[in-house]
Amino acid sequence: MLIVENKAINPLISPKPSEAKPDTELESLRIWGKHPLSGHVHISGAKNSVLAIMAGALLCPQHCRLRNVPSLADIAKMRQVLEALGVKIERHNDTLELDTSHLSTSKAPYDLVSQLRASFFVTGPLLTRLGTARVPLPGGCAIGARPVDLHVRGLQAMGAEVHIEHGIVHADIRGSGGRLKGAKIYLDYPSVGATETLLMAATLADGETIIENAAQEPEVEDLANFCRAMGAKIRGAGTNTITIVGVPNLHSVDYGIIPDRIEAGTFLVAGAITHSEISISPVIPEHLTPVIAKLKDIGSEIVLDGPNRLRIIPGELRATDIETLPYPGFPTDMQAQLMALLTLAEGNSVVTETVFENRMRHVAELVRMGADIRIKGQNAIIRGVSHLSGAPVLATDLRASAALVLAGLAAEGETLVQGLHHLDRGYDDLETKLKGLGAKVQRVSP
Ligand code: UD1
């Protein structure tokens, strides 16, 4: 078994995550605001890497070990999807052991896929392993329609017969010798998901695949590194042109996931919004470049306290403009959190969301807390206010819920963030980590 050490991660300092909690739809987080924070936070592994890499494990008919896996509801759902396909999975603390030798079906279950968009990632690996895949369309979600046309067109370019019937994507390569064919694919948009689907599919294809206008997100590179550690031949991941030369098979691997740049960014905002000096690790600072640049514009200093550790030294909050873009642009997954911060910044800011069409649902809830925000199309115009006041608010999606928690930490009085199941999708034990910094927060069940 090949061991791939990720230098940014020290498994010895990882806390033992608890198992993902049961459905937390009805739970709320009570936050008593205006308590200064201090200390250090451990950053968990990257959710979006793990989701793609768990699907990528299907490419190899052997055993895979993934380390630095956070305890999240989305990962528990992905585990269910893989188990429904016949994969045996065990979890020991932050390590997942996957035995994919007995893939028993090419049909992913609708009820699970409809709950987790990332489960569509199994399509490419199922196709290469079994010659056929039957995966329900993941459908829309709270932040936008999120089609999969780019995934489908790419697979078709590689020789798969793909049609959609009764809401299910049927993909087949059994008529063409059971192997995808390398192709040159230009993506109309650098979609993270489409790049990952095609990258995985190409690892076992016949010949060379070139993905142009590929997504450059660190999680795409992490997936590529995972595949390379299994023996795949991939060049250029992390740039906009990825070249994959198909190999006949892949082998077993032990792989450490990169730290979650979105969780890291969220904690940096927690420092800025509460005027608190805190440090975070492990992180890969380059992955946070656009977030750090904006936090500096807004008045904070971010210092490197070691190769994988950052400290935020907060300053007076100043307005700035932000536009979300594919990486290395400013991440849409940090838009809501930065907007919460800008509500308290001196002056007028404009936040423009270009990646998803419906990702401003936190605005109404921030306004409920006293923020002054108007929406015009894809822009939010924010006039900084002197203070926010605690209120009951409703989380509408994952990052919106993080924004409301951040606003609650800075608000006067008590905030009740409802709909915690969104938060639990992507933050590993957020309330314990916040408590560790001195925040007054409490999870409440109805
Ligand atoms: C991934 C991340 C998500 C992040 C997003 C953008 C995971 C599990 N999720 O989502 O957290 O917010 O990247 O950084 O990694 N699109 C199409 N057709 C397609 C595919 C995408 O039109 O076939 C559009 C989408 O509707 C969206 C845009 O492209 O407007 C970006 O989507 P994409 O990059 O694919 O995001 P996801 O992979 O879904």
Short mmCIF file of C-alpha atoms and ligand atoms in Angstrom, two decimals:
data_model
loop_
_atom_site.label_atom_id
_atom_site.label_comp_id
_atom_site.label_asym_id
_atom_site.label_seq_id
_atom_site.Cartn_x
_atom_site.Cartn_y
_atom_site.Cartn_z
CA MET A 1 0.00 0.00 0.00
CA LEU A 2 1.30 3.42 -0.99
CA ILE A 3 1.47 5.95 1.83
CA VAL A 4 1.00 9.57 0.85
CA GLU A 5 1.82 11.98 3.63
CA ASN A 6 0.28 15.41 3.43
CA LYS A 7 2.79 17.67 5.10
CA ALA A 8 0.22 20.31 6.01
CA ILE A 9 -1.51 17.85 8.29
CA ASN A 10 -0.32 16.43 11.53
CA PRO A 11 -2.67 13.58 12.43
CA LEU A 12 -1.29 13.62 15.98
CA ILE A 13 -2.90 16.97 16.66
CA SER A 14 -6.25 16.06 15.13
CA PRO A 15 -9.01 15.91 17.72
CA LYS A 16 -11.19 12.81 17.65
CA PRO A 17 -14.33 13.86 15.83
CA SER A 18 -17.59 12.52 17.06
CA GLU A 19 -19.76 10.56 14.63
CA ALA A 20 -22.05 12.71 12.51
CA LYS A 21 -25.09 13.71 14.51
CA PRO A 22 -28.57 12.47 13.61
CA ASP A 23 -30.98 14.77 11.78
CA THR A 24 -30.64 18.19 13.34
CA GLU A 25 -33.31 20.00 11.32
CA LEU A 26 -35.16 21.11 14.40
CA GLU A 27 -32.15 22.08 16.46
CA SER A 28 -31.02 25.68 16.96
CA LEU A 29 -27.87 27.41 18.10
CA ARG A 30 -28.33 29.98 20.83
CA ILE A 31 -25.60 32.61 20.75
CA TRP A 32 -24.94 35.28 23.35
CA GLY A 33 -23.09 37.91 21.33
CA LYS A 34 -20.28 40.35 22.04
CA HIS A 35 -18.04 37.91 23.90
CA PRO A 36 -14.43 38.33 22.76
CA LEU A 37 -12.71 35.22 21.42
CA SER A 38 -9.15 34.09 21.96
CA GLY A 39 -7.00 31.02 21.39
CA HIS A 40 -6.50 28.53 18.62
CA VAL A 41 -8.77 26.43 16.41
CA HIS A 42 -7.98 23.14 14.73
CA ILE A 43 -9.14 23.13 11.10
CA SER A 44 -10.66 19.87 9.86
CA GLY A 45 -10.21 18.18 6.48
CA ALA A 46 -11.86 19.70 3.42
CA LYS A 47 -15.47 18.61 2.98
CA ASN A 48 -15.48 19.12 -0.78
CA SER A 49 -12.29 17.11 -1.22
CA VAL A 50 -13.59 14.20 0.82
CA LEU A 51 -16.90 14.01 -1.05
CA ALA A 52 -15.18 13.75 -4.44
CA ILE A 53 -12.42 11.48 -3.16
CA MET A 54 -14.88 9.04 -1.56
CA ALA A 55 -16.46 8.64 -5.02
CA GLY A 56 -12.96 8.43 -6.52
CA ALA A 57 -12.23 5.46 -4.26
CA LEU A 58 -14.64 3.46 -6.43
CA LEU A 59 -12.10 3.64 -9.26
CA CYS A 60 -9.88 1.10 -7.54
CA PRO A 61 -11.28 -2.36 -6.72
CA GLN A 62 -9.20 -2.59 -3.55
CA HIS A 63 -8.87 -0.96 -0.17
CA CYS A 64 -8.52 2.82 0.33
CA ARG A 65 -7.74 4.63 3.54
CA LEU A 66 -8.63 8.31 3.85
CA ARG A 67 -7.23 10.35 6.73
CA ASN A 68 -8.23 13.74 8.10
CA VAL A 69 -11.90 13.12 7.25
CA PRO A 70 -14.19 15.52 9.13
CA SER A 71 -17.33 14.35 10.88
CA LEU A 72 -20.09 15.93 8.80
CA ALA A 73 -23.65 15.11 7.81
CA ASP A 74 -22.74 15.33 4.08
CA ILE A 75 -19.99 12.76 4.53
CA ALA A 76 -22.32 10.45 6.45
CA LYS A 77 -24.77 10.72 3.50
CA MET A 78 -22.02 10.01 0.95
CA ARG A 79 -21.10 6.98 3.01
CA GLN A 80 -24.70 5.77 2.76
CA VAL A 81 -24.65 6.24 -1.02
CA LEU A 82 -21.47 4.17 -1.35
CA GLU A 83 -22.76 1.50 1.03
CA ALA A 84 -25.93 1.24 -1.07
CA LEU A 85 -23.64 0.45 -4.03
CA GLY A 86 -21.96 -2.37 -2.08
CA VAL A 87 -18.90 -0.59 -0.64
CA LYS A 88 -17.83 -1.62 2.87
CA ILE A 89 -16.85 1.38 4.99
CA GLU A 90 -15.51 1.70 8.50
CA ARG A 91 -14.76 4.88 10.37
CA HIS A 92 -12.12 5.13 13.13
CA ASN A 93 -11.87 8.67 14.45
CA ASP A 94 -10.93 10.78 11.44
CA THR A 95 -9.96 7.82 9.25
CA LEU A 96 -12.25 6.15 6.72
CA GLU A 97 -11.47 2.66 5.46
CA LEU A 98 -13.21 1.84 2.19
CA ASP A 99 -13.33 -1.62 0.66
CA THR A 100 -14.67 -1.24 -2.86
CA SER A 101 -13.97 -4.78 -4.04
CA HIS A 102 -17.65 -5.77 -4.02
CA LEU A 103 -19.44 -3.10 -6.01
CA SER A 104 -22.79 -4.81 -6.39
CA THR A 105 -24.96 -2.37 -8.33
CA SER A 106 -24.62 0.46 -10.81
CA LYS A 107 -27.82 2.11 -9.58
CA ALA A 108 -27.52 4.88 -7.00
CA PRO A 109 -30.58 5.26 -4.75
CA TYR A 110 -32.81 8.27 -5.53
CA ASP A 111 -33.63 9.21 -1.93
CA LEU A 112 -29.93 9.62 -1.09
CA VAL A 113 -28.77 11.29 -4.31
CA SER A 114 -31.61 13.81 -4.06
CA GLN A 115 -30.33 14.82 -0.61
CA LEU A 116 -26.69 15.22 -1.58
CA ARG A 117 -25.69 16.73 -4.89
CA ALA A 118 -22.11 15.48 -4.55
CA SER A 119 -23.35 11.89 -4.78
CA PHE A 120 -23.60 12.46 -8.55
CA PHE A 121 -19.80 12.08 -8.49
CA VAL A 122 -20.25 8.29 -8.43
CA THR A 123 -21.34 8.38 -12.10
CA GLY A 124 -17.85 8.43 -13.67
CA PRO A 125 -16.32 5.78 -11.41
CA LEU A 126 -19.37 3.47 -11.75
CA LEU A 127 -19.15 3.76 -15.50
CA THR A 128 -15.48 2.83 -15.58
CA ARG A 129 -15.83 -0.04 -13.06
CA LEU A 130 -19.12 -1.58 -14.21
CA GLY A 131 -19.56 -0.20 -17.74
CA THR A 132 -22.87 1.31 -16.77
CA ALA A 133 -24.26 3.82 -14.26
CA ARG A 134 -27.82 4.72 -13.28
CA VAL A 135 -27.73 7.87 -11.18
CA PRO A 136 -30.74 10.08 -10.43
CA LEU A 137 -30.40 13.75 -11.39
CA PRO A 138 -29.39 15.54 -8.21
CA GLY A 139 -31.95 18.28 -8.90
CA GLY A 140 -31.82 21.90 -7.80
CA CYS A 141 -30.97 23.14 -4.34
CA ALA A 142 -31.42 26.20 -2.19
CA ILE A 143 -28.64 28.19 -3.88
CA GLY A 144 -29.57 27.57 -7.52
CA ALA A 145 -30.64 25.16 -10.26
CA ARG A 146 -27.22 23.46 -10.52
CA PRO A 147 -27.58 21.40 -13.72
CA VAL A 148 -25.19 18.56 -14.69
CA ASP A 149 -25.11 19.20 -18.44
CA LEU A 150 -21.33 19.76 -18.47
CA HIS A 151 -20.72 16.42 -16.70
CA VAL A 152 -23.00 14.65 -19.21
CA ARG A 153 -21.55 16.29 -22.33
CA GLY A 154 -18.02 15.45 -21.22
CA LEU A 155 -18.88 11.78 -20.67
CA GLN A 156 -20.54 11.71 -24.10
CA ALA A 157 -17.40 13.18 -25.67
CA MET A 158 -15.54 10.24 -24.11
CA GLY A 159 -17.81 7.78 -25.89
CA ALA A 160 -20.45 7.08 -23.24
CA GLU A 161 -24.04 6.74 -24.35
CA VAL A 162 -25.95 8.95 -21.98
CA HIS A 163 -29.67 9.61 -21.82
CA ILE A 164 -31.98 10.89 -19.14
CA GLU A 165 -35.19 9.01 -18.48
CA HIS A 166 -37.65 9.42 -15.62
CA GLY A 167 -35.19 11.72 -13.86
CA ILE A 168 -32.36 9.19 -13.99
CA VAL A 169 -29.09 9.61 -15.90
CA HIS A 170 -28.35 6.35 -17.72
CA ALA A 171 -24.75 6.12 -18.88
CA ASP A 172 -23.33 3.13 -20.73
CA ILE A 173 -20.07 2.10 -22.37
CA ARG A 174 -20.71 -1.62 -22.71
CA GLY A 175 -21.47 -1.19 -26.45
CA SER A 176 -18.08 0.40 -27.06
CA GLY A 177 -15.82 -2.21 -25.53
CA GLY A 178 -16.43 -1.29 -21.90
CA ARG A 179 -13.85 1.49 -21.82
CA LEU A 180 -14.21 5.26 -22.14
CA LYS A 181 -12.07 6.89 -24.80
CA GLY A 182 -9.74 9.81 -24.17
CA ALA A 183 -11.02 13.09 -25.62
CA LYS A 184 -10.32 16.80 -25.75
CA ILE A 185 -13.02 18.49 -23.70
CA TYR A 186 -13.56 22.23 -23.38
CA LEU A 187 -15.83 23.16 -20.46
CA ASP A 188 -18.09 26.15 -21.17
CA TYR A 189 -17.66 27.04 -17.49
CA PRO A 190 -14.93 25.87 -15.11
CA SER A 191 -17.35 23.73 -13.10
CA VAL A 192 -15.77 22.06 -10.08
CA GLY A 193 -18.10 19.07 -10.23
CA ALA A 194 -17.81 18.54 -14.00
CA THR A 195 -14.00 18.78 -13.86
CA GLU A 196 -13.97 16.18 -11.06
CA THR A 197 -16.39 13.81 -12.82
CA LEU A 198 -14.37 13.92 -16.05
CA LEU A 199 -11.01 13.70 -14.31
CA MET A 200 -12.10 10.54 -12.49
CA ALA A 201 -13.61 9.03 -15.63
CA ALA A 202 -10.44 9.76 -17.66
CA THR A 203 -8.07 8.00 -15.26
CA LEU A 204 -9.11 4.59 -16.62
CA ALA A 205 -10.03 5.66 -20.17
CA ASP A 206 -8.28 4.50 -23.30
CA GLY A 207 -5.79 7.21 -24.31
CA GLU A 208 -5.33 10.85 -23.41
CA THR A 209 -7.98 13.25 -22.15
CA ILE A 210 -7.43 16.99 -22.03
CA ILE A 211 -9.87 19.08 -19.98
CA GLU A 212 -9.65 22.74 -21.02
CA ASN A 213 -11.12 25.59 -18.99
CA ALA A 214 -10.99 23.16 -16.06
CA ALA A 215 -11.81 24.25 -12.50
CA GLN A 216 -8.62 25.11 -10.57
CA GLU A 217 -10.00 24.75 -7.04
CA PRO A 218 -7.62 23.14 -4.48
CA GLU A 219 -10.15 20.34 -4.01
CA VAL A 220 -9.81 19.41 -7.71
CA GLU A 221 -6.05 19.22 -7.18
CA ASP A 222 -6.57 17.14 -4.04
CA LEU A 223 -8.72 14.67 -5.99
CA ALA A 224 -6.07 14.53 -8.72
CA ASN A 225 -3.33 13.89 -6.13
CA PHE A 226 -5.44 11.11 -4.63
CA CYS A 227 -5.90 9.54 -8.08
CA ARG A 228 -2.17 9.91 -8.81
CA ALA A 229 -1.40 8.20 -5.52
CA MET A 230 -3.51 5.28 -6.84
CA GLY A 231 -1.39 5.20 -10.01
CA ALA A 232 -3.30 7.58 -12.31
CA LYS A 233 -1.33 9.71 -14.78
CA ILE A 234 -2.49 13.32 -14.39
CA ARG A 235 -0.75 16.61 -15.19
CA GLY A 236 -1.86 20.17 -14.71
CA ALA A 237 -4.45 19.75 -11.91
CA GLY A 238 -4.73 23.14 -10.22
CA THR A 239 -4.35 24.90 -13.60
CA ASN A 240 -7.00 25.44 -16.26
CA THR A 241 -5.75 22.59 -18.48
CA ILE A 242 -5.63 19.07 -17.07
CA THR A 243 -4.17 16.19 -19.04
CA ILE A 244 -4.97 12.64 -18.04
CA VAL A 245 -3.45 9.57 -19.69
CA GLY A 246 -5.63 6.56 -18.99
CA VAL A 247 -4.09 3.53 -17.25
CA PRO A 248 -5.53 -0.03 -17.18
CA ASN A 249 -6.10 -0.06 -13.41
CA LEU A 250 -5.48 1.75 -10.15
CA HIS A 251 -4.23 0.42 -6.82
CA SER A 252 -4.82 0.74 -3.10
CA VAL A 253 -3.86 3.97 -1.29
CA ASP A 254 -3.54 5.69 2.09
CA TYR A 255 -4.24 9.40 1.63
CA GLY A 256 -4.49 12.49 3.85
CA ILE A 257 -7.10 15.13 2.89
CA ILE A 258 -6.10 18.82 2.71
CA PRO A 259 -7.43 21.24 5.35
CA ASP A 260 -10.77 22.93 4.68
CA ARG A 261 -10.12 26.44 3.37
CA ILE A 262 -13.76 27.44 3.86
CA GLU A 263 -13.84 26.39 7.51
CA ALA A 264 -10.52 28.24 7.95
CA GLY A 265 -11.90 31.36 6.29
CA THR A 266 -15.02 31.22 8.44
CA PHE A 267 -12.89 31.23 11.63
CA LEU A 268 -10.80 34.14 10.34
CA VAL A 269 -14.04 36.08 9.89
CA ALA A 270 -15.05 35.06 13.43
CA GLY A 271 -11.88 36.80 14.66
CA ALA A 272 -12.50 39.90 12.53
CA ILE A 273 -16.17 40.29 13.42
CA THR A 274 -15.60 39.93 17.19
CA HIS A 275 -12.39 42.05 17.14
CA SER A 276 -10.51 39.07 18.52
CA GLU A 277 -7.04 37.76 17.88
CA ILE A 278 -7.21 34.04 17.15
CA SER A 279 -5.03 31.52 15.32
CA ILE A 280 -5.94 28.60 13.09
CA SER A 281 -4.09 25.51 11.84
CA PRO A 282 -3.49 23.43 9.88
CA VAL A 283 -4.13 25.50 6.76
CA ILE A 284 -2.52 25.84 3.36
CA PRO A 285 -2.19 29.64 3.29
CA GLU A 286 -2.11 29.89 -0.54
CA HIS A 287 -5.59 28.35 -0.67
CA LEU A 288 -6.85 31.31 1.34
CA THR A 289 -5.23 34.04 -0.79
CA PRO A 290 -8.47 35.71 -2.02
CA VAL A 291 -10.06 35.54 1.44
CA ILE A 292 -6.96 36.95 3.16
CA ALA A 293 -6.77 39.77 0.58
CA LYS A 294 -10.35 40.81 1.34
CA LEU A 295 -9.93 40.54 5.11
CA LYS A 296 -6.92 42.85 4.79
CA ASP A 297 -8.98 45.32 2.71
CA ILE A 298 -11.57 45.26 5.48
CA GLY A 299 -8.92 46.17 8.08
CA SER A 300 -7.51 42.97 9.61
CA GLU A 301 -3.93 41.85 9.58
CA ILE A 302 -3.30 38.17 8.85
CA VAL A 303 0.09 36.84 9.87
CA LEU A 304 1.81 33.57 9.17
CA ASP A 305 2.68 31.95 12.51
CA GLY A 306 4.34 28.93 10.94
CA PRO A 307 4.11 27.08 7.61
CA ASN A 308 0.53 25.96 8.20
CA ARG A 309 -0.73 28.36 10.87
CA LEU A 310 -2.39 31.77 10.51
CA ARG A 311 -3.25 34.41 13.10
CA ILE A 312 -5.71 37.22 12.61
CA ILE A 313 -5.06 40.57 14.25
CA PRO A 314 -8.32 42.46 13.93
CA GLY A 315 -8.62 46.16 13.09
CA GLU A 316 -11.38 48.71 12.53
CA LEU A 317 -13.77 47.37 9.89
CA ARG A 318 -13.77 49.20 6.53
CA ALA A 319 -16.11 48.68 3.55
CA THR A 320 -14.95 46.88 0.41
CA ASP A 321 -16.40 45.31 -2.73
CA ILE A 322 -16.37 41.57 -3.35
CA GLU A 323 -17.19 39.55 -6.46
CA THR A 324 -17.36 35.78 -6.31
CA LEU A 325 -15.53 33.90 -9.06
CA PRO A 326 -14.12 30.46 -9.78
CA TYR A 327 -10.74 29.84 -8.06
CA PRO A 328 -8.37 31.64 -7.74
CA GLY A 329 -11.11 34.27 -7.51
CA PHE A 330 -13.02 34.94 -4.32
CA PRO A 331 -14.95 31.76 -3.33
CA THR A 332 -18.73 31.80 -3.45
CA ASP A 333 -18.59 29.56 -0.35
CA MET A 334 -17.21 32.54 1.66
CA GLN A 335 -19.60 35.17 0.26
CA ALA A 336 -22.22 34.97 3.02
CA GLN A 337 -19.64 35.05 5.84
CA LEU A 338 -17.88 38.13 4.41
CA MET A 339 -21.24 39.81 3.92
CA ALA A 340 -21.97 39.32 7.62
CA LEU A 341 -18.67 41.06 8.36
CA LEU A 342 -19.35 43.95 5.96
CA THR A 343 -22.66 44.74 7.65
CA LEU A 344 -20.53 46.22 10.48
CA ALA A 345 -17.88 47.91 8.29
CA GLU A 346 -17.66 51.67 8.00
CA GLY A 347 -18.97 52.77 4.57
CA ASN A 348 -20.75 51.16 1.62
CA SER A 349 -19.84 47.75 0.17
CA VAL A 350 -21.09 45.86 -2.87
CA VAL A 351 -21.07 42.06 -2.89
CA THR A 352 -21.65 40.46 -6.31
CA GLU A 353 -22.51 36.78 -6.61
CA THR A 354 -21.62 35.43 -10.07
CA VAL A 355 -21.38 31.67 -9.46
CA PHE A 356 -24.86 30.74 -8.21
CA GLU A 357 -28.10 32.53 -9.07
CA ASN A 358 -29.85 32.28 -5.71
CA ARG A 359 -27.19 32.72 -3.07
CA MET A 360 -28.39 35.78 -1.18
CA ARG A 361 -31.01 34.22 1.06
CA HIS A 362 -29.05 35.18 4.18
CA VAL A 363 -29.67 38.86 3.39
CA ALA A 364 -33.23 38.89 4.76
CA GLU A 365 -32.02 37.25 7.97
CA LEU A 366 -29.10 39.66 8.40
CA VAL A 367 -31.54 42.54 7.89
CA ARG A 368 -33.65 41.04 10.70
CA MET A 369 -30.58 41.54 12.91
CA GLY A 370 -30.31 45.21 11.99
CA ALA A 371 -28.11 45.08 8.87
CA ASP A 372 -28.74 47.60 6.08
CA ILE A 373 -28.62 45.60 2.83
CA ARG A 374 -30.48 46.01 -0.46
CA ILE A 375 -30.39 43.45 -3.26
CA LYS A 376 -30.23 44.54 -6.90
CA GLY A 377 -29.99 41.53 -9.19
CA GLN A 378 -26.83 39.65 -8.28
CA ASN A 379 -25.53 42.55 -6.16
CA ALA A 380 -26.02 43.23 -2.48
CA ILE A 381 -25.45 46.83 -1.48
CA ILE A 382 -24.45 47.03 2.15
CA ARG A 383 -24.37 50.18 4.24
CA GLY A 384 -22.34 49.52 7.36
CA VAL A 385 -24.24 49.88 10.64
CA SER A 386 -22.79 50.54 14.10
CA HIS A 387 -24.21 47.37 15.63
CA LEU A 388 -26.34 44.29 15.02
CA SER A 389 -28.95 43.10 17.46
CA GLY A 390 -29.59 39.47 18.29
CA ALA A 391 -32.78 37.92 16.85
CA PRO A 392 -34.26 34.55 15.94
CA VAL A 393 -33.07 33.80 12.38
CA LEU A 394 -33.46 30.91 9.96
CA ALA A 395 -30.52 29.24 8.21
CA THR A 396 -31.41 28.59 4.57
CA ASP A 397 -28.26 26.86 3.34
CA LEU A 398 -24.86 25.78 4.61
CA ARG A 399 -22.81 28.96 4.25
CA ALA A 400 -25.80 31.19 5.03
CA SER A 401 -26.03 29.44 8.38
CA ALA A 402 -22.33 30.17 9.06
CA ALA A 403 -22.94 33.84 8.24
CA LEU A 404 -25.77 34.00 10.75
CA VAL A 405 -23.64 32.40 13.46
CA LEU A 406 -20.90 34.96 12.78
CA ALA A 407 -23.41 37.82 12.91
CA GLY A 408 -24.74 36.38 16.19
CA LEU A 409 -21.25 36.37 17.71
CA ALA A 410 -20.99 40.12 17.04
CA ALA A 411 -24.59 41.10 17.82
CA GLU A 412 -25.88 42.63 20.99
CA GLY A 413 -27.99 40.18 23.03
CA GLU A 414 -29.19 36.76 22.05
CA THR A 415 -29.44 35.22 18.58
CA LEU A 416 -31.16 31.94 17.85
CA VAL A 417 -30.00 30.35 14.57
CA GLN A 418 -32.60 27.80 13.51
CA GLY A 419 -32.14 25.00 10.96
CA LEU A 420 -28.84 23.65 12.24
CA HIS A 421 -28.91 20.68 9.85
CA HIS A 422 -27.48 23.07 7.22
CA LEU A 423 -24.55 23.95 9.48
CA ASP A 424 -23.89 20.30 10.34
CA ARG A 425 -23.53 19.51 6.62
CA GLY A 426 -20.24 21.37 6.45
CA TYR A 427 -18.82 22.36 9.86
CA ASP A 428 -17.27 19.74 12.09
CA ASP A 429 -18.54 20.44 15.60
CA LEU A 430 -18.63 24.20 15.15
CA GLU A 431 -20.13 24.90 18.55
CA THR A 432 -17.39 22.99 20.40
CA LYS A 433 -14.72 24.85 18.44
CA LEU A 434 -16.41 28.20 19.14
CA LYS A 435 -16.74 27.35 22.83
CA GLY A 436 -13.03 26.53 22.86
CA LEU A 437 -12.41 30.12 21.78
CA GLY A 438 -14.61 31.46 24.56
CA ALA A 439 -17.84 32.06 22.62
CA LYS A 440 -21.10 31.67 24.52
CA VAL A 441 -23.08 29.29 22.34
CA GLN A 442 -25.40 26.42 23.09
CA ARG A 443 -27.14 23.88 20.87
CA VAL A 444 -30.80 23.62 21.79
CA SER A 445 -33.25 20.90 20.81
CA PRO A 446 -36.97 21.64 20.60
C1 UD1 B 1 -18.75 22.85 -5.89
C2 UD1 B 1 -18.71 22.84 -4.37
C3 UD1 B 1 -19.51 24.00 -3.80
C4 UD1 B 1 -19.01 25.32 -4.40
C5 UD1 B 1 -18.98 25.25 -5.91
C6 UD1 B 1 -18.35 26.48 -6.56
C7 UD1 B 1 -18.55 20.46 -3.92
C8 UD1 B 1 -19.19 19.25 -3.36
N1 UD1 B 1 -19.29 21.56 -3.92
O1 UD1 B 1 -20.10 22.69 -6.29
O2 UD1 B 1 -19.32 24.00 -2.38
O3 UD1 B 1 -19.88 26.35 -4.02
O4 UD1 B 1 -18.21 24.10 -6.35
O5 UD1 B 1 -17.06 26.68 -6.05
O6 UD1 B 1 -17.41 20.43 -4.32
N2 UD1 B 1 -23.03 24.38 -13.77
C9 UD1 B 1 -23.69 24.18 -14.97
N3 UD1 B 1 -23.64 22.93 -15.52
C10 UD1 B 1 -22.95 21.89 -14.96
C11 UD1 B 1 -22.27 22.13 -13.74
C12 UD1 B 1 -22.31 23.38 -13.17
O7 UD1 B 1 -24.33 25.08 -15.51
O8 UD1 B 1 -22.95 20.78 -15.52
C13 UD1 B 1 -23.08 25.71 -13.14
C14 UD1 B 1 -23.77 25.67 -11.76
O9 UD1 B 1 -25.16 25.73 -11.90
C15 UD1 B 1 -23.19 26.88 -11.09
C16 UD1 B 1 -21.76 26.94 -11.65
O10 UD1 B 1 -21.77 26.14 -12.83
O11 UD1 B 1 -23.90 28.04 -11.44
C17 UD1 B 1 -20.71 26.43 -10.69
O12 UD1 B 1 -21.01 25.11 -10.34
P1 UD1 B 1 -19.89 24.03 -10.00
O13 UD1 B 1 -18.55 24.66 -10.09
O14 UD1 B 1 -20.16 22.81 -10.81
O15 UD1 B 1 -20.19 23.74 -8.49
P2 UD1 B 1 -20.43 22.33 -7.80
O16 UD1 B 1 -19.42 21.36 -8.29
O17 UD1 B 1 -21.85 21.97 -7.85
#
